[in-house]
Coordinates of N, CA and C in Angstrom, one line a residue:
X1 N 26.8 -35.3 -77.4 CA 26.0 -34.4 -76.5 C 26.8 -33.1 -76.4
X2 N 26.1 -31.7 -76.6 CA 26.6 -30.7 -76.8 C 26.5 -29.9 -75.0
X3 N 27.1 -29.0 -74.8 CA 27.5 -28.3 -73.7 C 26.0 -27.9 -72.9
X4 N 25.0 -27.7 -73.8 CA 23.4 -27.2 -73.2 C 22.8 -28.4 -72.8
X5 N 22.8 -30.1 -74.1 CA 22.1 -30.9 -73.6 C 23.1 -31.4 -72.2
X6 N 23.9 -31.3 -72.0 CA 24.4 -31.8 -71.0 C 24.0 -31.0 -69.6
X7 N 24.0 -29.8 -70.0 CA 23.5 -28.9 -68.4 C 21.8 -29.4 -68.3
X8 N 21.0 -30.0 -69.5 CA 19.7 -30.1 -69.5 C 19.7 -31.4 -68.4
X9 N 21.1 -32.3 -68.9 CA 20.8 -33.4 -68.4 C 21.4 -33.7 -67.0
X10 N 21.7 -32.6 -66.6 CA 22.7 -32.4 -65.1 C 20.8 -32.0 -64.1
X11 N 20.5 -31.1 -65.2 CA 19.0 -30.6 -64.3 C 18.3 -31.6 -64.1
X12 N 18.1 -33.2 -64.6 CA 17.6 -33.8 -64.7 C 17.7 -34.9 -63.5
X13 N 19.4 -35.1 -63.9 CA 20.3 -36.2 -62.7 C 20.4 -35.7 -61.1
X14 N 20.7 -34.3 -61.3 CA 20.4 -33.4 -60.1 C 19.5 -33.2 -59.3
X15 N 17.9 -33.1 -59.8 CA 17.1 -32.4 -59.5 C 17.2 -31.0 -59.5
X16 N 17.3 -30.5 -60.7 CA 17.2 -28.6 -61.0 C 18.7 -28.7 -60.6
X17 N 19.7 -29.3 -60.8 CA 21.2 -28.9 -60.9 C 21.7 -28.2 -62.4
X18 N 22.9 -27.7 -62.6 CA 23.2 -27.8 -63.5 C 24.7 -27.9 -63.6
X19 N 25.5 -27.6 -65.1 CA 27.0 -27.8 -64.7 C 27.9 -26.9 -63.5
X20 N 28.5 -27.5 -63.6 CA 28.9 -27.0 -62.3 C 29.8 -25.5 -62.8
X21 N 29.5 -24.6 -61.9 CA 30.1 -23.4 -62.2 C 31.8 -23.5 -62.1
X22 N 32.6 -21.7 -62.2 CA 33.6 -21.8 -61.7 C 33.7 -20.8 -60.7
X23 N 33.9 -20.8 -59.3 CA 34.0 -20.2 -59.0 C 35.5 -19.6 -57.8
X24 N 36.2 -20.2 -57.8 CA 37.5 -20.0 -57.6 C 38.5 -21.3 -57.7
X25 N 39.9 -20.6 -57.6 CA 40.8 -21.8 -57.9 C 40.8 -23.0 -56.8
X26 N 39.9 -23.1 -55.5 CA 39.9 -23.8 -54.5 C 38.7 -24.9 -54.9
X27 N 37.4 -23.9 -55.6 CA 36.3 -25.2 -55.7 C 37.1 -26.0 -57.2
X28 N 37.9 -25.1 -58.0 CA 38.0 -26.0 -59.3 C 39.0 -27.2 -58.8
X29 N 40.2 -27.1 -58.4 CA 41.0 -27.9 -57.5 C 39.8 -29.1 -57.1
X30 N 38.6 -28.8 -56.3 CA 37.9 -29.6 -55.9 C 37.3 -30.7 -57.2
X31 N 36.6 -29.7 -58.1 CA 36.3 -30.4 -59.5 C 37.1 -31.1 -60.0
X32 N 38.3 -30.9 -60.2 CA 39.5 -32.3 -60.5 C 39.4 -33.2 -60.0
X33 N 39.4 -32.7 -58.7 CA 39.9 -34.6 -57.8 C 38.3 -35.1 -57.8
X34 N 37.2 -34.6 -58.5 CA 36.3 -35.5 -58.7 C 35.9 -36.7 -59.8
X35 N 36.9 -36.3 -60.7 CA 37.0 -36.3 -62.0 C 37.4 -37.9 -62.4
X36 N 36.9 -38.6 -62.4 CA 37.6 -40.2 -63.2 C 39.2 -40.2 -63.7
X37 N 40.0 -41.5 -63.4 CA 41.0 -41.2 -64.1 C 41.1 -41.6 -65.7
X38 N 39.7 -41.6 -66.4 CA 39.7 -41.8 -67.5 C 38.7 -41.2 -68.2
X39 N 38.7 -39.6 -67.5 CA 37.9 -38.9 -68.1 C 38.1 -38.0 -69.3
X40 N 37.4 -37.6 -69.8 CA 37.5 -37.1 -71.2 C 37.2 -35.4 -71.4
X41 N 37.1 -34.9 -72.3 CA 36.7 -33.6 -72.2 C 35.5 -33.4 -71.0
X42 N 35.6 -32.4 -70.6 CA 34.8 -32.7 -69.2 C 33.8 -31.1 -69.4
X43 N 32.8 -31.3 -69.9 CA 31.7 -30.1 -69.4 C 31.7 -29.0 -68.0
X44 N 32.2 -28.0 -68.3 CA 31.5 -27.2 -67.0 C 30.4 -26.4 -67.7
X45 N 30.4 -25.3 -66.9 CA 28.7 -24.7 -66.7 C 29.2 -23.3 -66.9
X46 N 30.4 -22.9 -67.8 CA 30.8 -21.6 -68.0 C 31.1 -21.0 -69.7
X47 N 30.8 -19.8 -69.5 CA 30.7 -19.6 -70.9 C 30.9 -18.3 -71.6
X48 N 31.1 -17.9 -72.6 CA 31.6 -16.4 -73.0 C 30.2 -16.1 -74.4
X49 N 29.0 -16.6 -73.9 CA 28.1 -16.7 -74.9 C 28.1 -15.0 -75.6
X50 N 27.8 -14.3 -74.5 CA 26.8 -13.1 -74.4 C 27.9 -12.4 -75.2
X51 N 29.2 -11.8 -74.5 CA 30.3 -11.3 -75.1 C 31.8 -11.9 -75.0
X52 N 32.4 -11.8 -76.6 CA 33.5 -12.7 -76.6 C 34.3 -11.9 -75.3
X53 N 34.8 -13.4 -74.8 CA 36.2 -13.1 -73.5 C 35.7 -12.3 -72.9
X54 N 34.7 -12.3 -72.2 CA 34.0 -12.3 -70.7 C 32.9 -13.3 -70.1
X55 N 33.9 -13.6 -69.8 CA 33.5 -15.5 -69.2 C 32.3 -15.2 -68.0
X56 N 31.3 -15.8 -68.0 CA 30.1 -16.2 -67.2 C 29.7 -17.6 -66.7
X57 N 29.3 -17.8 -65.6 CA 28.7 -18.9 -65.1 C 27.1 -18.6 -65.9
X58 N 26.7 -20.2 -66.3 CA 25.4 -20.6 -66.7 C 24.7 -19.8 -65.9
X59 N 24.6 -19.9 -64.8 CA 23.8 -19.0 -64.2 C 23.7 -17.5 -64.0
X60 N 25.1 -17.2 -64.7 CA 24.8 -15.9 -65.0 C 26.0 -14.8 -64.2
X61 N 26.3 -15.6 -63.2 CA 27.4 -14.9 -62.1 C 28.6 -14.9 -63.0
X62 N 29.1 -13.6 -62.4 CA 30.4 -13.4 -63.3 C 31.7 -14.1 -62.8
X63 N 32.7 -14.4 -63.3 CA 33.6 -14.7 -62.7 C 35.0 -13.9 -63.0
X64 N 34.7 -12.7 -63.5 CA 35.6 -11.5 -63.5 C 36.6 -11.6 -62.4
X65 N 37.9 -11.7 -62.4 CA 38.8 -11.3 -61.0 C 39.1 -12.6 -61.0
X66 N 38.5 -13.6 -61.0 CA 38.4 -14.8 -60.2 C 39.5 -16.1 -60.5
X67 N 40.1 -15.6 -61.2 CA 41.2 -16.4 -61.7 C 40.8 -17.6 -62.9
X68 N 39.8 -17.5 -63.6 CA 39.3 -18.1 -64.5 C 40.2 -18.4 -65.4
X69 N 40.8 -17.5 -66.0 CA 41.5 -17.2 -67.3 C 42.6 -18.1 -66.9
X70 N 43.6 -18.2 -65.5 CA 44.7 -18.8 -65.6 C 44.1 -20.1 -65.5
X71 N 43.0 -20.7 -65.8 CA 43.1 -22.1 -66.0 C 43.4 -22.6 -67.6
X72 N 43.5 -21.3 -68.1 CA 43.3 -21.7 -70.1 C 45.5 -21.1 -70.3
X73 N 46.0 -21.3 -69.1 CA 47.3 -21.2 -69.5 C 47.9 -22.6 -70.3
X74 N 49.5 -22.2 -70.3 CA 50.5 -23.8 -70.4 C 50.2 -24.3 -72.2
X75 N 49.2 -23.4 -72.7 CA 49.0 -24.2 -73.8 C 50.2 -23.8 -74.8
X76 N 50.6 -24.5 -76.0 CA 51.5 -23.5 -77.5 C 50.5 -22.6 -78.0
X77 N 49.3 -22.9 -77.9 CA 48.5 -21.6 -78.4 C 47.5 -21.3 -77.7
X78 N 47.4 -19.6 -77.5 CA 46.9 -19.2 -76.1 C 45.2 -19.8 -76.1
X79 N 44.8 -20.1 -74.9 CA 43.4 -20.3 -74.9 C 43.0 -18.9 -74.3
X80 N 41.9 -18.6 -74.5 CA 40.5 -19.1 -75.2 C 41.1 -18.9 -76.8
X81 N 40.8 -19.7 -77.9 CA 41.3 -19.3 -79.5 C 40.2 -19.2 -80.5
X82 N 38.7 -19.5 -79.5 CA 38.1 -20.3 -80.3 C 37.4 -19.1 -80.8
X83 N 37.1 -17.8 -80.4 CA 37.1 -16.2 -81.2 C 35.1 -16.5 -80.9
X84 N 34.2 -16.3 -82.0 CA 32.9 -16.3 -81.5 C 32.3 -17.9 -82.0
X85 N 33.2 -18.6 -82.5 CA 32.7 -20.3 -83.1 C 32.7 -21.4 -81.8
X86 N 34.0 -20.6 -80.3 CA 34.3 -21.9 -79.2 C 33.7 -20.9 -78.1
X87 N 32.1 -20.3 -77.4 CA 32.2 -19.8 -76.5 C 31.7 -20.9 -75.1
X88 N 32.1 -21.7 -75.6 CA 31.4 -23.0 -73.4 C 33.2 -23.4 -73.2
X89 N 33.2 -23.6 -72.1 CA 34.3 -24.3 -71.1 C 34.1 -25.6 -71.4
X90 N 35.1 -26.3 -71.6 CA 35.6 -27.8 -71.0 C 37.2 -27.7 -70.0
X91 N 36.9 -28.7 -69.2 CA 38.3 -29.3 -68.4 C 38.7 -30.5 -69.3
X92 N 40.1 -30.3 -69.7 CA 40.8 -31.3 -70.9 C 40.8 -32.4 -70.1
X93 N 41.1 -33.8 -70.9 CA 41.1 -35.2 -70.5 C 41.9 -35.4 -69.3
X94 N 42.2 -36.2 -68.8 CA 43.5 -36.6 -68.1 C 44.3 -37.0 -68.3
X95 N 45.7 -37.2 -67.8 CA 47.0 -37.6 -68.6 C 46.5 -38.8 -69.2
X96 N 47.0 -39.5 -71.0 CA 47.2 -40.4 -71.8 C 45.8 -40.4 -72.4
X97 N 45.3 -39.7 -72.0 CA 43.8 -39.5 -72.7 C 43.7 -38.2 -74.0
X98 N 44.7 -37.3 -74.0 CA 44.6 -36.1 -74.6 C 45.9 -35.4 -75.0
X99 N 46.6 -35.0 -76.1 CA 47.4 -33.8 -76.1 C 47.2 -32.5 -75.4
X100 N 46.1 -32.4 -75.1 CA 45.9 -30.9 -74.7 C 46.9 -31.0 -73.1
X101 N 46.9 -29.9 -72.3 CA 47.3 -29.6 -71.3 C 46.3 -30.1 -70.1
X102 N 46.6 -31.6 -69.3 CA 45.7 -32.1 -68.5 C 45.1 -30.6 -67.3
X103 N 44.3 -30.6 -67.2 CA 43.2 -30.2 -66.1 C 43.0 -28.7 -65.8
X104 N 44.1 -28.2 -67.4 CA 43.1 -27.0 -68.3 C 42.1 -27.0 -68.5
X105 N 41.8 -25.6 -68.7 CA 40.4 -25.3 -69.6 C 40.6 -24.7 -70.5
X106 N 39.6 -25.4 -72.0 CA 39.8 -24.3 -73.2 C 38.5 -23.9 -73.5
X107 N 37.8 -23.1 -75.0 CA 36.9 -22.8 -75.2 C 36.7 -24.4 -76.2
X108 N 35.2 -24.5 -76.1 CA 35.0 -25.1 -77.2 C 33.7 -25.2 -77.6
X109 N 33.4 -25.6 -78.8 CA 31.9 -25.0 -79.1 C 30.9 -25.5 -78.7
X110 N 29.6 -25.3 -78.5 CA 28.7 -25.1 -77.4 C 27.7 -26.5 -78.1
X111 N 28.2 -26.2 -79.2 CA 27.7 -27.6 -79.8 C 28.4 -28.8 -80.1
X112 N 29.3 -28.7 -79.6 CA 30.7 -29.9 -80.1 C 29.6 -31.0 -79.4
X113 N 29.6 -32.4 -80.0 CA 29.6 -33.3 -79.4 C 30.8 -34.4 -78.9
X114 N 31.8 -34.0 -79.0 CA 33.0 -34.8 -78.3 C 33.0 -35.1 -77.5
X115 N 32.7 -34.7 -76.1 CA 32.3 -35.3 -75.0 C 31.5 -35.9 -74.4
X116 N 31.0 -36.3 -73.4 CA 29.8 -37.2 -72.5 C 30.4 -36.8 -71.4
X117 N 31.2 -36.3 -71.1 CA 31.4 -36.0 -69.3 C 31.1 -34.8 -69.0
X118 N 30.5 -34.8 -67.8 CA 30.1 -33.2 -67.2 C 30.3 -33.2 -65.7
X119 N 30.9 -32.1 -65.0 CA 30.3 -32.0 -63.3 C 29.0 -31.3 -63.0
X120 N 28.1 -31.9 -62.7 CA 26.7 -31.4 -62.8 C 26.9 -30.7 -60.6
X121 N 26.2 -30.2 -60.0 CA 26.1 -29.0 -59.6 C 24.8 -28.6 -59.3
X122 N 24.4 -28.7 -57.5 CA 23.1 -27.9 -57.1 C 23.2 -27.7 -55.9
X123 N 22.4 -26.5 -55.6 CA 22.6 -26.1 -53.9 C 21.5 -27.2 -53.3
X124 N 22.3 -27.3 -51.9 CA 20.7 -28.2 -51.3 C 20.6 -27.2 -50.0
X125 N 20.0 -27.7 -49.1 CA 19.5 -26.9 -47.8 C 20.1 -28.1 -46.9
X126 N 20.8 -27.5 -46.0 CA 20.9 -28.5 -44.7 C 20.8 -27.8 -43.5
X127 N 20.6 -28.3 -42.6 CA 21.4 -27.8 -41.5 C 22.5 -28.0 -40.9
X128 N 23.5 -26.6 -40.4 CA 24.7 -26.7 -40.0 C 25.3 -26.9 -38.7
X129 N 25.8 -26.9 -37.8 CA 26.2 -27.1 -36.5 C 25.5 -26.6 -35.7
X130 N 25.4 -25.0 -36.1 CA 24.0 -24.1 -35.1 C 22.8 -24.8 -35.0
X131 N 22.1 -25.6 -35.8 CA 21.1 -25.9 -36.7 C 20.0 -24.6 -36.9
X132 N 21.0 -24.1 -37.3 CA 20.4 -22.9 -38.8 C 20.3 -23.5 -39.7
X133 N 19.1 -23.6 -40.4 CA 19.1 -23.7 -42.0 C 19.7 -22.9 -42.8
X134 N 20.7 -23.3 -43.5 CA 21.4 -22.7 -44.3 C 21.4 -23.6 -45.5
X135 N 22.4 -22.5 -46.5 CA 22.4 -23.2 -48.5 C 23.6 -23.7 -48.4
X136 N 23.7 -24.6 -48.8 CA 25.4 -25.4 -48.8 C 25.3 -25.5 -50.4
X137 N 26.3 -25.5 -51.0 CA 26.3 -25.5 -52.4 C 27.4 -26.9 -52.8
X138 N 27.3 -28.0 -53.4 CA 27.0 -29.0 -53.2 C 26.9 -29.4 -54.7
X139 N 28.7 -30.2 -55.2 CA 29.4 -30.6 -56.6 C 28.8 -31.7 -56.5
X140 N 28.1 -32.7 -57.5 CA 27.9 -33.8 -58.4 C 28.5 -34.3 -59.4
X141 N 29.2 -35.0 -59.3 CA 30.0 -36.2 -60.6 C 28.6 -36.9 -61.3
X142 N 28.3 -36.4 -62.7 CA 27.3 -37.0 -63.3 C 28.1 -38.7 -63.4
X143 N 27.0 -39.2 -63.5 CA 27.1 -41.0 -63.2 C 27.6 -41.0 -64.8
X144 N 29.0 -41.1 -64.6 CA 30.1 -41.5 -66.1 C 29.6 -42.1 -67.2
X145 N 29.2 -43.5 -66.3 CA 28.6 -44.6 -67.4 C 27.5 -44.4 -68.0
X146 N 26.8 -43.6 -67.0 CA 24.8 -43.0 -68.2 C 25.4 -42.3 -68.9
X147 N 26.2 -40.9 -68.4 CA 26.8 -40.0 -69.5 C 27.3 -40.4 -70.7
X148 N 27.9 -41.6 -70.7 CA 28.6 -42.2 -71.8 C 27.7 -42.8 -72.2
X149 N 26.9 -43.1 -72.2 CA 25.8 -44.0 -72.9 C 25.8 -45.5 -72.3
X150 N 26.9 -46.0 -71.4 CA 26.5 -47.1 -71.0 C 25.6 -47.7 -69.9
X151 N 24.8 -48.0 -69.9 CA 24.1 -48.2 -68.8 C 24.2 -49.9 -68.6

């Protein structure tokens, strides 16, 4: 499964979700500790499609400023490497699962199928304490074992 069928399939498992963006070092922190401890290349929903090394959420939001880049640190060779062949995000395996640097992000290609993991990602509507209706924005762990093909 490549980086698109998997956001197809996040919109699916979701209802109109998709991978999950990035949008600061506090919700990614959050995206880890959702993460299996035998997870594998892990799909987000971020990407440098449009222009190399200016990283975008699927959705289109930028994440300029936002500390994106220092998650592609710690490596022997700098990330992003992958030039215009690796423009989608993955979060690397977990420790004994990968040489790479656990719970980094590198570029990798938008077609790779090496993975089956994704954090799929959708806003819902609730109501809050005031009971205002308000948008709460609202992380999904795609179900591991469909992802992986096991059902």
């Amino acid at each position: 499964m490549g980086t698109f069928a998997a956001d197809d399939y996040c919109a699916r498992i979701a209802k109109g979700g998709r991978l999950a963006p990035y949008i600061d070092s506090f919700q990614y922190n959050h995206l880890l500790s959702l993460r299996p401890a035998d997870a594998t290349d892990t799909f987000i929903g971020t990407n440098d499609i449009a222009e190399e090394d200016t990283w975008v959420n699927f959705d289109g939001t930028s994440i300029s400023g936002n500390g994106f880049l220092y998650t592609m640190t710690n490596y022997p060779v700098s990330q992003p490497n992958g030039l215009t062949s690796q423009n989608c995000a993955i979060i690397n395996p977990k420790p004994g699962n990968s040489v790479y640097t656990t719970n980094q992000t590198q570029d990798r290609s938008c077609t790779s199928s090496l993975s089956t993991d994704m954090l799929c990602y959708r806003e819902v509507l609730v109501l809050d304490f005031h009971r205002k209706l308000t948008v709460q924005k609202s992380l999904l762990l795609a179900d591991v074992n469909t992802a992986r093909g096991r059902h």
